[in-house]
Every structure is written in C-alpha cells, then in structure tokens.
CSV table of C-alpha atoms (C1' of nucleotides) in Angstrom, one decimal:
chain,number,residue,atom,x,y,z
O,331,UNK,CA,-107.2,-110.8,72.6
O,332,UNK,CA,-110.1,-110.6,75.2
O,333,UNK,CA,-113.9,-112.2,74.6
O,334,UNK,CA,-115.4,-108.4,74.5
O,335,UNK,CA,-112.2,-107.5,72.0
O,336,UNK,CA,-113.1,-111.4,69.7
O,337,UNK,CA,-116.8,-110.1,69.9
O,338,UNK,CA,-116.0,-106.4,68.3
O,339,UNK,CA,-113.9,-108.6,65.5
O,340,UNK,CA,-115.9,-107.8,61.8
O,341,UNK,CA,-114.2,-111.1,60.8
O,342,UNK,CA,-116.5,-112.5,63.7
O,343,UNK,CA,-119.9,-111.0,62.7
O,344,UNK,CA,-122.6,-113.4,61.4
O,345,UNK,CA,-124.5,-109.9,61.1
O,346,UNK,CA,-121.6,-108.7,58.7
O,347,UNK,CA,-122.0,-111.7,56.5
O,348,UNK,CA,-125.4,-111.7,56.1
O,349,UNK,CA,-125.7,-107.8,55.5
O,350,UNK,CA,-122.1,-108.1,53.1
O,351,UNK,CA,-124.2,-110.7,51.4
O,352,UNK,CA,-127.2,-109.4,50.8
O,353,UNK,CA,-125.9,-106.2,49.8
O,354,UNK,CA,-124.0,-108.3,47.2
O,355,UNK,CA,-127.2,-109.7,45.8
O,356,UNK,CA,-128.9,-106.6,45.2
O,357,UNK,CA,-125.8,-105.6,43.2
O,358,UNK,CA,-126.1,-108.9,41.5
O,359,UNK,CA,-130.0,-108.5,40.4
O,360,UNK,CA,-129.3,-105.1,38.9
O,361,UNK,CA,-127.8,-106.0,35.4
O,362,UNK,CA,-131.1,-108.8,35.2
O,363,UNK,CA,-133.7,-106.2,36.4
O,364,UNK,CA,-132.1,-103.8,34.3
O,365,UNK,CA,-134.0,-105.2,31.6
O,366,UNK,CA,-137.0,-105.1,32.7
O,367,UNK,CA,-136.8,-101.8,34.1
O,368,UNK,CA,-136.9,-102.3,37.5
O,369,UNK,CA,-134.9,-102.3,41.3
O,370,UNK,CA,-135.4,-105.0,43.4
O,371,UNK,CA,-137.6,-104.3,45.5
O,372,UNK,CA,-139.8,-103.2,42.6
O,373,UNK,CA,-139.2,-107.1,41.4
O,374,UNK,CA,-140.2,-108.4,44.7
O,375,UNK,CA,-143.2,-106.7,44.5
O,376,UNK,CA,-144.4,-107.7,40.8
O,377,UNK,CA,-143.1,-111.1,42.0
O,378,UNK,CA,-146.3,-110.7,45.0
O,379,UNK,CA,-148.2,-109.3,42.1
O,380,UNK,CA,-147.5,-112.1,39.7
O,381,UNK,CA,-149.0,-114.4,42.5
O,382,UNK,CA,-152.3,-112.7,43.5
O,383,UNK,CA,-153.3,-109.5,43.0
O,384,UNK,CA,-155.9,-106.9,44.2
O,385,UNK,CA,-154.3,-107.0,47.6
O,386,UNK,CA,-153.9,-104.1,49.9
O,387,UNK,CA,-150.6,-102.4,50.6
O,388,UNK,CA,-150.7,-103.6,54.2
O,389,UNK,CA,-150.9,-107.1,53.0
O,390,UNK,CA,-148.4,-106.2,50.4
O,391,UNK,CA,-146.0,-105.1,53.5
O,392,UNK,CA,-146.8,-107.9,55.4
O,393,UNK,CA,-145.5,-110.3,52.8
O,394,UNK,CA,-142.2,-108.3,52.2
O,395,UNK,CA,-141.8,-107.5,55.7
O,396,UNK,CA,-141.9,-104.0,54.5
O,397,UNK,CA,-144.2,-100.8,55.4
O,398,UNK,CA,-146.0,-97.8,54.0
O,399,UNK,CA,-143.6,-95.6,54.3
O,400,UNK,CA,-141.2,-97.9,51.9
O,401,UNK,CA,-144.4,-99.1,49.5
O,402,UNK,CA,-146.2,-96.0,48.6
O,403,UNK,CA,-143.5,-94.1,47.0
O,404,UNK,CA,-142.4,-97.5,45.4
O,405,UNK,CA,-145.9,-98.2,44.0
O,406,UNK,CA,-146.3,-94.7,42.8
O,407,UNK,CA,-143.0,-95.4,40.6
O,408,UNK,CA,-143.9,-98.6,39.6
O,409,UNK,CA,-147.8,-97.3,38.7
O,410,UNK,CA,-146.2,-93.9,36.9
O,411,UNK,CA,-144.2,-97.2,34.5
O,412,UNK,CA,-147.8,-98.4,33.7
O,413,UNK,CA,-147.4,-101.7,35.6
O,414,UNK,CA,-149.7,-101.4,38.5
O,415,UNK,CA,-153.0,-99.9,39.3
O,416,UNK,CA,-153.2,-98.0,42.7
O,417,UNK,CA,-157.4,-98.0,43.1
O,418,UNK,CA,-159.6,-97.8,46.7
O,419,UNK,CA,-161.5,-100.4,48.0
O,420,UNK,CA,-165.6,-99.8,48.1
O,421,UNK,CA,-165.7,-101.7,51.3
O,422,UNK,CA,-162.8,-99.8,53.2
O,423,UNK,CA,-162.2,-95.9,51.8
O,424,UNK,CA,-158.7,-96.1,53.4
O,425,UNK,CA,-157.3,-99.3,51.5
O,426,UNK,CA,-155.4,-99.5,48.4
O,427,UNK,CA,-156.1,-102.3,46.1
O,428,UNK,CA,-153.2,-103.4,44.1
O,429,UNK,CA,-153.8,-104.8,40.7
O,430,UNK,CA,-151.1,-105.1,37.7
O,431,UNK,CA,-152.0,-103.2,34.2
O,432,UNK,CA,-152.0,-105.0,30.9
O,433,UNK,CA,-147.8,-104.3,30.7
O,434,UNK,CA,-147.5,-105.3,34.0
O,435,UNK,CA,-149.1,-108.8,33.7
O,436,UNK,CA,-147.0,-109.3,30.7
O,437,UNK,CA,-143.9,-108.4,32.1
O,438,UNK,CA,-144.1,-112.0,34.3
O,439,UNK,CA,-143.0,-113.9,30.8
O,440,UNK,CA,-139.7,-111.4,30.3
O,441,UNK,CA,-139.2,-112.2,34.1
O,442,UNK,CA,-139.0,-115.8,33.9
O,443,UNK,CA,-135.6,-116.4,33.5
O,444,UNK,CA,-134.4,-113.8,36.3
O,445,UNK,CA,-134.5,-116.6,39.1
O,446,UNK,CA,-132.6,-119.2,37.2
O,447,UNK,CA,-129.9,-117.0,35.9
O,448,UNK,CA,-129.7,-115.8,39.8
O,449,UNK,CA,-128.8,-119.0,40.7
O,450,UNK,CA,-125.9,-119.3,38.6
O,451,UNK,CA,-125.1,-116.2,40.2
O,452,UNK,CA,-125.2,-117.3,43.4
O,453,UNK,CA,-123.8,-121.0,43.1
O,454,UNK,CA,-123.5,-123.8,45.6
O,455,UNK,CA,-125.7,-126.8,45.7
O,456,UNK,CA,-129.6,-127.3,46.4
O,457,UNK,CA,-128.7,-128.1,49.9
O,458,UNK,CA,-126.6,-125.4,50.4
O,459,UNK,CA,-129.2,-122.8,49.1
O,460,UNK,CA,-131.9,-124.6,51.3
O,461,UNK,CA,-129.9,-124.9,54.3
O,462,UNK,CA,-129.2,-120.6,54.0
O,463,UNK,CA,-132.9,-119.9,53.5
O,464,UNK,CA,-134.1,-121.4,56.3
O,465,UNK,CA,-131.0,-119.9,58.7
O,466,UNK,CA,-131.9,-116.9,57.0
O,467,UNK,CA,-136.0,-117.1,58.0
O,468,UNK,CA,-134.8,-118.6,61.5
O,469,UNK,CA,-133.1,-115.2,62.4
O,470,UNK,CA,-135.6,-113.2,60.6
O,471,UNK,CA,-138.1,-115.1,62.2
O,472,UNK,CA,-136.2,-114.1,66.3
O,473,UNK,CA,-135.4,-111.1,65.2
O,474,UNK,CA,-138.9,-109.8,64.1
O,475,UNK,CA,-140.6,-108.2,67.3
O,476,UNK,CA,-144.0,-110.6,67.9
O,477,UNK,CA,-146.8,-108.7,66.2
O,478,UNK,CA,-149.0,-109.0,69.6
D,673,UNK,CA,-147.8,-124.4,38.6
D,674,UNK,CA,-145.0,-124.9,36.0
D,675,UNK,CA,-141.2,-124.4,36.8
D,676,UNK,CA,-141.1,-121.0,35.7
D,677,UNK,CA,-144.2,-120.0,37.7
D,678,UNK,CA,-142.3,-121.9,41.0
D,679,UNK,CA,-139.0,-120.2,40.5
D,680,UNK,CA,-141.0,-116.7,40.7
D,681,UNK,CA,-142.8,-117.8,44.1
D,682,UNK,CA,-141.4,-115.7,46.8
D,683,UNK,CA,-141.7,-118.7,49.3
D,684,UNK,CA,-139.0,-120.1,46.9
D,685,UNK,CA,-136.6,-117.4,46.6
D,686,UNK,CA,-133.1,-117.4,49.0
D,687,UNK,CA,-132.5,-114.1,47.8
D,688,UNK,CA,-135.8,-112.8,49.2
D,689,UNK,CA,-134.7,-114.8,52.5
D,690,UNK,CA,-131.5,-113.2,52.6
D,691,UNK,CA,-132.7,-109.6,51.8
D,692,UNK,CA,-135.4,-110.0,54.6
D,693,UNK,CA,-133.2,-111.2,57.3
D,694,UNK,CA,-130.4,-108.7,56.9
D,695,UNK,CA,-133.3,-105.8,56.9
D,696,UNK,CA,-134.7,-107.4,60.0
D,697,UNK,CA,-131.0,-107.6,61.3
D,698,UNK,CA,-130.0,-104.0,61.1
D,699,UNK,CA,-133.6,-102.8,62.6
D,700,UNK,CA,-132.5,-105.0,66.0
D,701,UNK,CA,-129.3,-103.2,65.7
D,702,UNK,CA,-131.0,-100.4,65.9
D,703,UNK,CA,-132.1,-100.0,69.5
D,704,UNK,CA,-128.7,-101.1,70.7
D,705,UNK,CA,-126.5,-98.6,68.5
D,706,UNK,CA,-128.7,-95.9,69.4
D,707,UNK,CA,-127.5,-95.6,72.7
D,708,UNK,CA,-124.3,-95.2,71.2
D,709,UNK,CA,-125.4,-92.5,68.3
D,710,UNK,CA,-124.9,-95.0,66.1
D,711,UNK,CA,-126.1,-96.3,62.2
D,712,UNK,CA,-125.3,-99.8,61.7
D,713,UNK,CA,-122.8,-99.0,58.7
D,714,UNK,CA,-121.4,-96.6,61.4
D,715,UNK,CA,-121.0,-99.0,63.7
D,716,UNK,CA,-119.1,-101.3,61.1
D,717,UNK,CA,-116.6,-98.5,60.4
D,718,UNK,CA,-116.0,-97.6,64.0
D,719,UNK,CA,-115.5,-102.1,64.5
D,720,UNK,CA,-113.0,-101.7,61.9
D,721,UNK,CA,-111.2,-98.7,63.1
D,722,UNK,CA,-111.2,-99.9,66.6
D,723,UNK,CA,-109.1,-102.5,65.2
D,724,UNK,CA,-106.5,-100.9,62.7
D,725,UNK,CA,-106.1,-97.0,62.4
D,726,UNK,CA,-104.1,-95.0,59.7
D,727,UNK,CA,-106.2,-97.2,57.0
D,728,UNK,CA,-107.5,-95.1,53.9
D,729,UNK,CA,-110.9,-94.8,52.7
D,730,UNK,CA,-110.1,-97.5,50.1
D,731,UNK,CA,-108.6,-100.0,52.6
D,732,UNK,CA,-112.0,-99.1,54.9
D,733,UNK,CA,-114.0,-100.1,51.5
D,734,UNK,CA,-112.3,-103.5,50.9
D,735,UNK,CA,-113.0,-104.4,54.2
D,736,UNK,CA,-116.8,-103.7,54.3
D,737,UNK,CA,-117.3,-104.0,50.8
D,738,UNK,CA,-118.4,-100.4,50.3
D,739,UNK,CA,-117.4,-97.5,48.1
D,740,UNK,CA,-116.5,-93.9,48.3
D,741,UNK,CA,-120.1,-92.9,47.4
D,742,UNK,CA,-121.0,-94.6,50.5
D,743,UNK,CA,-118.3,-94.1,52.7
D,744,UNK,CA,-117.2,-90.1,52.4
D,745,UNK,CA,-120.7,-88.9,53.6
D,746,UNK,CA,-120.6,-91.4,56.5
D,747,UNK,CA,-116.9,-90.8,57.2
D,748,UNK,CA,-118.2,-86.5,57.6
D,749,UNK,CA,-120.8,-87.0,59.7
D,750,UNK,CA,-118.6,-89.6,62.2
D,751,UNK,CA,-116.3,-86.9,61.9
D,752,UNK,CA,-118.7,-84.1,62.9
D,753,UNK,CA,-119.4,-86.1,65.6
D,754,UNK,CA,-116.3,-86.1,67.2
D,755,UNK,CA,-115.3,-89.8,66.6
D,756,UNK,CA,-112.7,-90.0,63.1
D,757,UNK,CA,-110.4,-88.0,62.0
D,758,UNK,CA,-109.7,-87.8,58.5
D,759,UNK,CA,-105.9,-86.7,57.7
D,760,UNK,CA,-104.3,-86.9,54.3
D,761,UNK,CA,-101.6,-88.9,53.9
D,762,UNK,CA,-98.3,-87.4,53.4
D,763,UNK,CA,-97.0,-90.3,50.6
D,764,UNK,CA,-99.9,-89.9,48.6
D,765,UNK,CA,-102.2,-86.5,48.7
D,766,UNK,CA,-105.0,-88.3,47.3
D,767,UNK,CA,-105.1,-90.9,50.0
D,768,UNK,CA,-107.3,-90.1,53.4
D,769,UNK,CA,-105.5,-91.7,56.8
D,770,UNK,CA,-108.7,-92.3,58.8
D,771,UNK,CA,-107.8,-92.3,62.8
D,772,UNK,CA,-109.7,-92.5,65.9
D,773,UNK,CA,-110.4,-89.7,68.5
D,774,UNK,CA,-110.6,-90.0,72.0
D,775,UNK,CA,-113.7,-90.3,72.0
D,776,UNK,CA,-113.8,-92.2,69.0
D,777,UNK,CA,-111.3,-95.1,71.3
D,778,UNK,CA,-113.6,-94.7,73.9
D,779,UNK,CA,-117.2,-95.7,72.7
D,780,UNK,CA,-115.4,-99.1,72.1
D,781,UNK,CA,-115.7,-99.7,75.6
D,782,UNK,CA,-119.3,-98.8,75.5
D,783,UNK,CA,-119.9,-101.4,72.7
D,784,UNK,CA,-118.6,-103.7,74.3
D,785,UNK,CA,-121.8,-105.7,75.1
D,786,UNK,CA,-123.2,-104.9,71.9
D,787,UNK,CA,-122.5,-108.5,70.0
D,788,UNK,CA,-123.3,-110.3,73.0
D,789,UNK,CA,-126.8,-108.6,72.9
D,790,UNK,CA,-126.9,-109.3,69.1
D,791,UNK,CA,-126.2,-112.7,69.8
D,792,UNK,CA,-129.0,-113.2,71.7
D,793,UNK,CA,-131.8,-111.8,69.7
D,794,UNK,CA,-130.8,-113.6,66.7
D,795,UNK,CA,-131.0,-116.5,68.8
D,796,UNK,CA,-129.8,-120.2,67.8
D,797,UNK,CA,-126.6,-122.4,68.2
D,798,UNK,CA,-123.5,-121.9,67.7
D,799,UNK,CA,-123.3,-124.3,65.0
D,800,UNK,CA,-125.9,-122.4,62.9
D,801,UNK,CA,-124.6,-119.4,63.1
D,802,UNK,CA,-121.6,-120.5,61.9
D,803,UNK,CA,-123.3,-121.6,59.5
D,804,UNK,CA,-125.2,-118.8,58.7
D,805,UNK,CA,-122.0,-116.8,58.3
D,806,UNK,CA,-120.0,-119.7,55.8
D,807,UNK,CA,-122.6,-119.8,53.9
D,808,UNK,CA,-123.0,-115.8,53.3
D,809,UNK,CA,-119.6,-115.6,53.0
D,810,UNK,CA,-119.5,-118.1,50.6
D,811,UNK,CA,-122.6,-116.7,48.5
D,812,UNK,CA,-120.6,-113.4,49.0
D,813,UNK,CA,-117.4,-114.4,47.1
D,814,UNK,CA,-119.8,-116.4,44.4
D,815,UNK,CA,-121.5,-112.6,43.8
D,816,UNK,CA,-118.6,-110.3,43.9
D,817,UNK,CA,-117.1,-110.1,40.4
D,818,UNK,CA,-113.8,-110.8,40.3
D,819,UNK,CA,-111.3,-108.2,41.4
D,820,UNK,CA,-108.7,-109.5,38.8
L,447,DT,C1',-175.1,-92.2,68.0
L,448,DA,C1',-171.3,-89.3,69.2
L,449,DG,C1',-166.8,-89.4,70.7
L,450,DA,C1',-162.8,-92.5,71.5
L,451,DA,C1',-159.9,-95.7,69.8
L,452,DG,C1',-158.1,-98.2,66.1
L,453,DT,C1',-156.5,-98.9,61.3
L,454,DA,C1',-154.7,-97.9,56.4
L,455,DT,C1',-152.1,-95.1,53.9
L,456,DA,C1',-149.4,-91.1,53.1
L,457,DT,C1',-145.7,-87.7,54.3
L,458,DT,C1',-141.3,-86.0,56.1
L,459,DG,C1',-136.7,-86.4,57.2
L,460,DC,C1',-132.5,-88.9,57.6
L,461,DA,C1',-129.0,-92.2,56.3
L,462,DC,C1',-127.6,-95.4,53.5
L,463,DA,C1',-126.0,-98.0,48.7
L,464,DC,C1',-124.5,-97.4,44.4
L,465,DA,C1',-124.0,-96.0,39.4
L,466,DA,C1',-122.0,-92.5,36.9
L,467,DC,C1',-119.1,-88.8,36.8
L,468,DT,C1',-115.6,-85.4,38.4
L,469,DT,C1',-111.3,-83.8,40.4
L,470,DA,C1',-106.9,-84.2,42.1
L,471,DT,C1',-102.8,-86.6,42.5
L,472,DA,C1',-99.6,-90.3,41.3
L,473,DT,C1',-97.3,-93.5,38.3
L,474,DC,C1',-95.9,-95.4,34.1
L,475,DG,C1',-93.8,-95.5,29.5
L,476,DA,C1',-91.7,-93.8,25.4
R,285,DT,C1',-89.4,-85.6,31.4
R,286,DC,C1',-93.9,-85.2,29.5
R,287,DG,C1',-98.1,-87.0,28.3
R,288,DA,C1',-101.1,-91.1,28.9
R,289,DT,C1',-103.0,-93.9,32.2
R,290,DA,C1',-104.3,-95.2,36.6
R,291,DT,C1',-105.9,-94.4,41.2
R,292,DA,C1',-108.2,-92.1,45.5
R,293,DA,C1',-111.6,-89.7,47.0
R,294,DG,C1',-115.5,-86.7,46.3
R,295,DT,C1',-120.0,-85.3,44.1
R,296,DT,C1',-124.6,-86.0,42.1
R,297,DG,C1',-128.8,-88.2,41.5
R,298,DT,C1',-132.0,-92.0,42.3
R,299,DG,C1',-134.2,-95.4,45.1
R,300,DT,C1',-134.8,-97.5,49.1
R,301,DG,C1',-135.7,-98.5,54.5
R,302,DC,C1',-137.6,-96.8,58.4
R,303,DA,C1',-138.9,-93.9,62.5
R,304,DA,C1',-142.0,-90.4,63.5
R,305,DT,C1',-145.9,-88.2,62.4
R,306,DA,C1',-150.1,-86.8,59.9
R,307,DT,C1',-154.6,-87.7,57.7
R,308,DA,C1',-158.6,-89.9,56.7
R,309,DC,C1',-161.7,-93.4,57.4
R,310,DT,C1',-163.8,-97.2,60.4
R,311,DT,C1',-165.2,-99.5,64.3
R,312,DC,C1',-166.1,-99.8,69.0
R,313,DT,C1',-168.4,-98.4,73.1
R,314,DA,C1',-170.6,-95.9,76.5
DNA sequence: TAGAAGTATATTGCACACAACTTATATCGA
DNA sequence: TCGATATAAGTTGTGTGCAATATACTTCTA
C-alpha cells in the first residue's frame, strides 16, 4: 500500500475517531437529557447559564465555540420551555442578555447527577479522561483560526 | 463550589472537549473538501468506498457508525453527483451494492493530499495523535451499546 | 456631526444525525 | 409451505452547525 493510499485509510484517521466519538457521546447524553427535556447543546448552554448569567449571546458563543446562527434558534426553544429569558441590554440596543427563569434555575438540582452518570458512560480512569481533554483542547486549540 | 457544582463546570467537562474539537475538526475540513465538492461525512463514505466497493448501505453504516436515516440522503446526492452508484443486489432485493464511478475512482487521486494537510493543522506529534485516536476509540467502544 | 466602518443578533439555506416509523424482501419454524 | 419474525433501506420530523447574508444599532473619524 502506498503513503497517499495508508493516509486515505478510515482505520488511520485521528479525525474519524474523534468525530465517531463524539458523535457517540451525543447519543449517549440523550436518554440523561431526556429527562430534563433537553439536547445537548441545550445542556451545554444551561450548564454556561448555571455558572453566570446575564451574558450576551456573543459571549455565550464564545464560550461554546458556537455562533448566532446556531444560538438564536436554540435560545428561542429553550426560552419558548420557560427556562431562559431573551431581554436587551439598556447600554447596547443590539445585545441580548441571557438570564435563566425561575424553572430554569431549578432545573441545575435535576441536573446534578447528569455528569457523574456520564462518566460511567464513558469509562476509563481519571488520567485517561484528563489526558483526552487536553488532546482534545490542543487540536481544538490549532485548529481554531486565531481571532486577530 | 461543591462536587456537584464542579462536575457541572464546563472547564471540567471531556465531553464538552470532545464535542468542541470534533466541531472545530470538520470546519478545517471544510476548506480542503471543498475543492473536491465535498461534506466531511461525504468524504468519509467516498474513504471507505475507495477502499472496498460492492459493500451495502448496512456494511457502509458499521463502518462509520451511521444509519440509513443518515446515510440514503447522502448516498442520493453523491449519486447525483456523478460519484456512487447504488445497484441492488441480486441475492437479496432489499440490499443496495454501493460502487464507485469513474469519476467517483478518480477524485481519490485528488484527495490524495488531503490527510497530509489535515495533519498539519491539527498539529502535534505523532505520539499524541495516537493518542488522541486510542483514546476516542476507546471512549467510542465504552459508549456504543452493545451489538449483542 | 454625518457618513463610514464596525459589531450584535437574526435569517436563510443546506447538510447532517438520529429517533421513530414504514415498506419491501428474506428467512425461520411449525 | 405459510405465517411470524427479522432485516435492509427509505421516510419523516426535529434539532443542530455553519456559511452567507441581512438588519439594526454603535462607534469612529474626517
């Protein structure tokens, strides 16, 4: 087999892993989320929430490396459920600010098992699950365009 | 911040990681595989055919871990393109025997450099790519319910 | 301070992923 | 052999991702 003929080999694509995986992961959230109603990138989202709240969309997108076109139609969902509040700034006209209803707050305690019962999902050791988040935010890292 | 409150911080989350990178990995595909009219999952189908023709849509499945739902629309519009054909087998009515073109055989010479340029945005050594890809493929396995 | 440039969000269109379901064909078992 | 069961592929509907574009508001600058 040639080097160009090795290189177009699936069973030799580090991109086929990761994407195989991650795909697999999503799949794995859904009977969790499920429960709580929501996809997950509707749980990343409470989970920025959760943390602080009456941030704008673009800092939203900038912590899930995600952009309007993907967030607005997600937050309209999520605010149609009664878990987040899509209000303007007074300072800025243009910006959203994010804050999480009553239900949405409240949701955080049903969440709080999700992670742990991921991880029995997922297996392996700490150092394992360490050692693929940070391969994992070193290619994201490269492969992310410098912002200017 | 109690152990609950950790677990739900996005810093802390592999999954997030994982989601991110493989996002951030099919965007750099992007630019490469549109010079060959190309979709990422596209891309994957035509690695797979370029390797073993006469497979089924089922077969094709297995080996990117995809399913019919996914895979018929794609399989059409490589088809419309010129690239697949999609026969039925003569055994088995139900079963689709997926084969290349001409032009379907040729574009593998024009992807040839493709993983190479991959390889070079993601970036990193050998070593941790490999074991980027273990450890996705392990993770992988861990999430795929069992087959039987 | 008016127009240019920049920025935040929204919209549109396309291509996935996948659950749930349907249809057509094949195989198994009494 | 006939009906039950299984299997392959297709269909439908929902929710992303993201490029390209539009809109509205802000800020910069001459």
């Amino acid at each position: 087999m040639s080097a160009a003929d090795e290189n177009l080999c699936l069973d030799n694509q580090v991109c086929f892993a990761l994407y195989s995986a991650a795909n697999a992961m999503v799949r794995a959230y859904r009977p969790l989320l499920d429960k709580l109603d929501l996809t997950y990138p509707q749980y990343l989202v409470m989970l920025v929430l959760w943390q602080e709240q009456g941030i704008s969309v673009k800092t939203l997108g900038d912590r899930l490396h995600l952009d309007s076109g993907t967030l607005t139609p997600l937050l309209k969902r999520l605010e149609a459920k009664g878990l987040v509040s899509r209000g303007r700034s007074e300072r800025d006209e243009r910006v959203r600010v994010l804050q999480l209803t009553q239900a949405g707050g409240e949701l955080k305690l049903a969440a709080g098992g999700v992670p742990e019962q991921m991880r029995c999902k997922v297996g392996g050791s700490t150092e394992e699950l360490l050692a693929l988040k940070a391969l994992c935010e070193q290619a994201l890292e490269r492969l992310s365009p410098a912002q200017d």
